[in-house]
């Protein structure tokens, strides 16, 4: 039963979250499924790897996830795998501004078809990229410029998610004003980026008692 196996794979990732073990059970058990052919197992394995190795910046985990992010096969299911592998990559290299991880995700966003970017899971790819720059402020500037070149409405969403993560907890007044400005536009369609802006205001001013 594929869903039972997938649940077990995800559970392995959750159980080994923050646990450092020389035998690396999570990597041993999940990497073969992340590279396999079963869609549901791939999704669970990639997510499990992200949870198990969050913040570890492990190169061997990146080597498993990058080929999944770069994949362009499998239609909507395939893109779901791409997006969740991208999110896992962001979790593993959170706040590290890693060029390889960031370059892989942004390149995949640039190469994605409009149909893929219209998919709700494309947002996970944007979040994965943003997590790489969590709290790193202006270090995200070059990546923001790269995202602005994408000719799809998700470009705005991706930029705001990236800025929100990069300036999270900083209390940066100018960034808050920019986010509020995005929220004041009364758009009837293509307004997904306003959701990111609302969350951005909360993230940037988080814990800031005066503002």
GROMACS .gro file of C-alpha atoms in nm:
model
  211
    1UNK     CA    1   0.000   0.000   0.000
    2UNK     CA    2   0.184   0.308  -0.132
    3UNK     CA    3   0.026   0.558   0.107
    4UNK     CA    4   0.116   0.348   0.413
    5UNK     CA    5   0.477   0.325   0.294
    6UNK     CA    6   0.482   0.698   0.221
    7UNK     CA    7   0.348   0.773   0.570
    8UNK     CA    8   0.622   0.556   0.719
    9UNK     CA    9   0.886   0.738   0.511
   10UNK     CA   10   0.761   1.074   0.633
   11UNK     CA   11   0.755   0.943   0.992
   12UNK     CA   12   1.123   0.843   0.962
   13UNK     CA   13   1.203   1.203   0.872
   14UNK     CA   14   1.002   1.342   1.165
   15UNK     CA   15   1.148   1.091   1.414
   16UNK     CA   16   1.506   1.174   1.318
   17UNK     CA   17   1.456   1.552   1.316
   18UNK     CA   18   1.743   1.709   1.509
   19UNK     CA   19   1.891   1.366   1.586
   20UNK     CA   20   2.252   1.321   1.476
   21UNK     CA   21   2.342   0.957   1.419
   22UNK     CA   22   2.655   0.821   1.250
   23UNK     CA   23   2.448   0.554   1.075
   24UNK     CA   24   2.226   0.826   0.919
   25UNK     CA   25   1.910   0.611   0.909
   26UNK     CA   26   1.697   0.883   0.748
   27UNK     CA   27   1.936   0.934   0.457
   28UNK     CA   28   1.983   0.560   0.413
   29UNK     CA   29   1.610   0.487   0.411
   30UNK     CA   30   1.479   0.790   0.222
   31UNK     CA   31   1.737   0.864  -0.048
   32UNK     CA   32   1.646   0.557  -0.258
   33UNK     CA   33   1.277   0.660  -0.255
   34UNK     CA   34   1.363   1.021  -0.344
   35UNK     CA   35   1.541   0.884  -0.650
   36UNK     CA   36   1.272   0.624  -0.729
   37UNK     CA   37   0.973   0.621  -0.965
   38UNK     CA   38   0.679   0.626  -0.722
   39UNK     CA   39   0.526   0.975  -0.704
   40UNK     CA   40   0.382   0.951  -0.353
   41UNK     CA   41   0.703   0.793  -0.215
   42UNK     CA   42   0.913   1.065  -0.379
   43UNK     CA   43   0.700   1.339  -0.223
   44UNK     CA   44   0.718   1.178   0.125
   45UNK     CA   45   1.091   1.104   0.102
   46UNK     CA   46   1.185   1.459  -0.006
   47UNK     CA   47   0.969   1.612   0.269
   48UNK     CA   48   1.111   1.367   0.522
   49UNK     CA   49   1.470   1.454   0.426
   50UNK     CA   50   1.392   1.824   0.468
   51UNK     CA   51   1.253   1.770   0.818
   52UNK     CA   52   1.525   1.523   0.926
   53UNK     CA   53   1.818   1.741   0.815
   54UNK     CA   54   1.673   2.091   0.863
   55UNK     CA   55   1.950   2.340   0.931
   56UNK     CA   56   2.227   2.083   0.884
   57UNK     CA   57   2.357   2.212   0.546
   58UNK     CA   58   2.452   1.855   0.452
   59UNK     CA   59   2.600   1.824   0.103
   60UNK     CA   60   2.504   1.456   0.071
   61UNK     CA   61   2.138   1.550   0.130
   62UNK     CA   62   2.166   1.825  -0.131
   63UNK     CA   63   2.301   1.572  -0.381
   64UNK     CA   64   1.978   1.370  -0.340
   65UNK     CA   65   1.742   1.669  -0.363
   66UNK     CA   66   1.899   1.874  -0.646
   67UNK     CA   67   1.823   1.621  -0.926
   68UNK     CA   68   1.457   1.614  -0.815
   69UNK     CA   69   1.437   1.996  -0.827
   70UNK     CA   70   1.600   2.001  -1.172
   71UNK     CA   71   1.360   1.739  -1.313
   72UNK     CA   72   1.113   1.858  -1.577
   73UNK     CA   73   0.916   1.537  -1.632
   74UNK     CA   74   0.587   1.405  -1.500
   75UNK     CA   75   0.346   1.696  -1.550
   76UNK     CA   76   0.157   1.822  -1.245
   77UNK     CA   77   0.269   1.531  -1.026
   78UNK     CA   78   0.627   1.583  -1.134
   79UNK     CA   79   0.611   1.952  -1.048
   80UNK     CA   80   0.473   1.871  -0.703
   81UNK     CA   81   0.787   1.662  -0.645
   82UNK     CA   82   1.003   1.950  -0.773
   83UNK     CA   83   0.834   2.200  -0.540
   84UNK     CA   84   0.856   1.986  -0.226
   85UNK     CA   85   1.220   1.895  -0.298
   86UNK     CA   86   1.288   2.270  -0.334
   87UNK     CA   87   1.121   2.335   0.001
   88UNK     CA   88   1.327   2.056   0.161
   89UNK     CA   89   1.645   2.210   0.015
   90UNK     CA   90   1.547   2.542   0.174
   91UNK     CA   91   1.494   2.369   0.510
   92UNK     CA   92   1.829   2.189   0.498
   93UNK     CA   93   2.022   2.507   0.403
   94UNK     CA   94   1.806   2.753   0.598
   95UNK     CA   95   1.978   3.092   0.636
   96UNK     CA   96   2.297   2.970   0.462
   97UNK     CA   97   2.259   3.173   0.135
   98UNK     CA   98   2.400   2.868  -0.046
   99UNK     CA   99   2.475   2.945  -0.412
  100UNK     CA  100   2.421   2.591  -0.536
  101UNK     CA  101   2.084   2.548  -0.363
  102UNK     CA  102   1.964   2.899  -0.451
  103UNK     CA  103   2.083   2.878  -0.811
  104UNK     CA  104   1.914   2.541  -0.862
  105UNK     CA  105   1.575   2.664  -0.733
  106UNK     CA  106   1.575   2.998  -0.916
  107UNK     CA  107   1.685   2.831  -1.240
  108UNK     CA  108   1.396   2.584  -1.212
  109UNK     CA  109   1.153   2.871  -1.154
  110UNK     CA  110   1.285   3.048  -1.463
  111UNK     CA  111   1.257   2.736  -1.678
  112UNK     CA  112   0.909   2.638  -1.553
  113UNK     CA  113   0.614   2.661  -1.791
  114UNK     CA  114   0.320   2.891  -1.716
  115UNK     CA  115   0.113   2.580  -1.644
  116UNK     CA  116   0.364   2.468  -1.380
  117UNK     CA  117   0.382   2.813  -1.220
  118UNK     CA  118   0.000   2.831  -1.208
  119UNK     CA  119   0.010   2.515  -0.994
  120UNK     CA  120  -0.049   2.589  -0.624
  121UNK     CA  121   0.263   2.391  -0.532
  122UNK     CA  122   0.485   2.646  -0.707
  123UNK     CA  123   0.458   2.850  -0.386
  124UNK     CA  124   0.658   2.581  -0.203
  125UNK     CA  125   0.944   2.642  -0.446
  126UNK     CA  126   0.931   3.015  -0.367
  127UNK     CA  127   0.933   2.941   0.008
  128UNK     CA  128   1.226   2.700  -0.029
  129UNK     CA  129   1.429   2.975  -0.198
  130UNK     CA  130   1.325   3.229   0.067
  131UNK     CA  131   1.430   3.002   0.356
  132UNK     CA  132   1.787   3.000   0.222
  133UNK     CA  133   1.807   3.371   0.305
  134UNK     CA  134   1.620   3.368   0.638
  135UNK     CA  135   1.741   3.667   0.842
  136UNK     CA  136   2.020   3.751   0.595
  137UNK     CA  137   1.871   4.085   0.480
  138UNK     CA  138   2.058   4.249   0.188
  139UNK     CA  139   2.235   3.924   0.100
  140UNK     CA  140   1.909   3.833  -0.078
  141UNK     CA  141   1.922   4.135  -0.312
  142UNK     CA  142   2.081   3.956  -0.609
  143UNK     CA  143   1.828   3.674  -0.587
  144UNK     CA  144   1.541   3.924  -0.569
  145UNK     CA  145   1.660   4.083  -0.895
  146UNK     CA  146   1.678   3.738  -1.057
  147UNK     CA  147   1.318   3.663  -0.951
  148UNK     CA  148   1.195   3.992  -1.101
  149UNK     CA  149   1.298   3.867  -1.447
  150UNK     CA  150   1.038   3.586  -1.438
  151UNK     CA  151   0.751   3.675  -1.670
  152UNK     CA  152   0.468   3.532  -1.461
  153UNK     CA  153   0.253   3.668  -1.177
  154UNK     CA  154   0.434   3.436  -0.933
  155UNK     CA  155   0.737   3.664  -0.968
  156UNK     CA  156   0.577   3.923  -0.733
  157UNK     CA  157   0.477   3.652  -0.487
  158UNK     CA  158   0.829   3.503  -0.486
  159UNK     CA  159   0.994   3.843  -0.434
  160UNK     CA  160   0.772   3.929  -0.136
  161UNK     CA  161   0.819   3.587   0.027
  162UNK     CA  162   1.196   3.621  -0.014
  163UNK     CA  163   1.199   3.974   0.131
  164UNK     CA  164   0.976   3.864   0.421
  165UNK     CA  165   1.215   3.584   0.515
  166UNK     CA  166   1.532   3.787   0.456
  167UNK     CA  167   1.412   4.068   0.684
  168UNK     CA  168   1.220   3.849   0.934
  169UNK     CA  169   1.248   3.987   1.287
  170UNK     CA  170   1.453   4.287   1.173
  171UNK     CA  171   1.180   4.549   1.232
  172UNK     CA  172   1.291   4.721   0.908
  173UNK     CA  173   1.045   5.011   0.873
  174UNK     CA  174   1.106   5.067   0.501
  175UNK     CA  175   1.032   4.704   0.419
  176UNK     CA  176   0.714   4.717   0.627
  177UNK     CA  177   0.604   5.028   0.435
  178UNK     CA  178   0.673   4.853   0.104
  179UNK     CA  179   0.465   4.555   0.216
  180UNK     CA  180   0.178   4.778   0.332
  181UNK     CA  181   0.190   4.960  -0.002
  182UNK     CA  182   0.143   4.624  -0.179
  183UNK     CA  183  -0.159   4.555   0.041
  184UNK     CA  184  -0.335   4.885  -0.034
  185UNK     CA  185  -0.390   4.805  -0.403
  186UNK     CA  186  -0.750   4.689  -0.460
  187UNK     CA  187  -0.687   4.414  -0.712
  188UNK     CA  188  -0.967   4.197  -0.846
  189UNK     CA  189  -0.730   3.929  -0.980
  190UNK     CA  190  -0.361   3.824  -0.967
  191UNK     CA  191  -0.354   3.935  -0.603
  192UNK     CA  192  -0.179   3.629  -0.454
  193UNK     CA  193   0.126   3.840  -0.371
  194UNK     CA  194  -0.085   4.042  -0.124
  195UNK     CA  195  -0.115   3.732   0.097
  196UNK     CA  196   0.264   3.716   0.111
  197UNK     CA  197   0.281   4.089   0.191
  198UNK     CA  198   0.041   4.053   0.487
  199UNK     CA  199   0.251   3.769   0.630
  200UNK     CA  200   0.562   3.974   0.553
  201UNK     CA  201   0.446   4.260   0.774
  202UNK     CA  202   0.398   4.013   1.060
  203UNK     CA  203   0.732   3.841   1.007
  204UNK     CA  204   0.938   4.160   0.977
  205UNK     CA  205   0.783   4.325   1.285
  206UNK     CA  206   0.781   4.002   1.488
  207UNK     CA  207   0.867   4.070   1.855
  208UNK     CA  208   0.899   4.443   1.793
  209UNK     CA  209   0.711   4.600   2.086
  210UNK     CA  210   0.721   4.969   1.987
  211UNK     CA  211   0.622   4.947   1.617
   0.00000   0.00000   0.00000
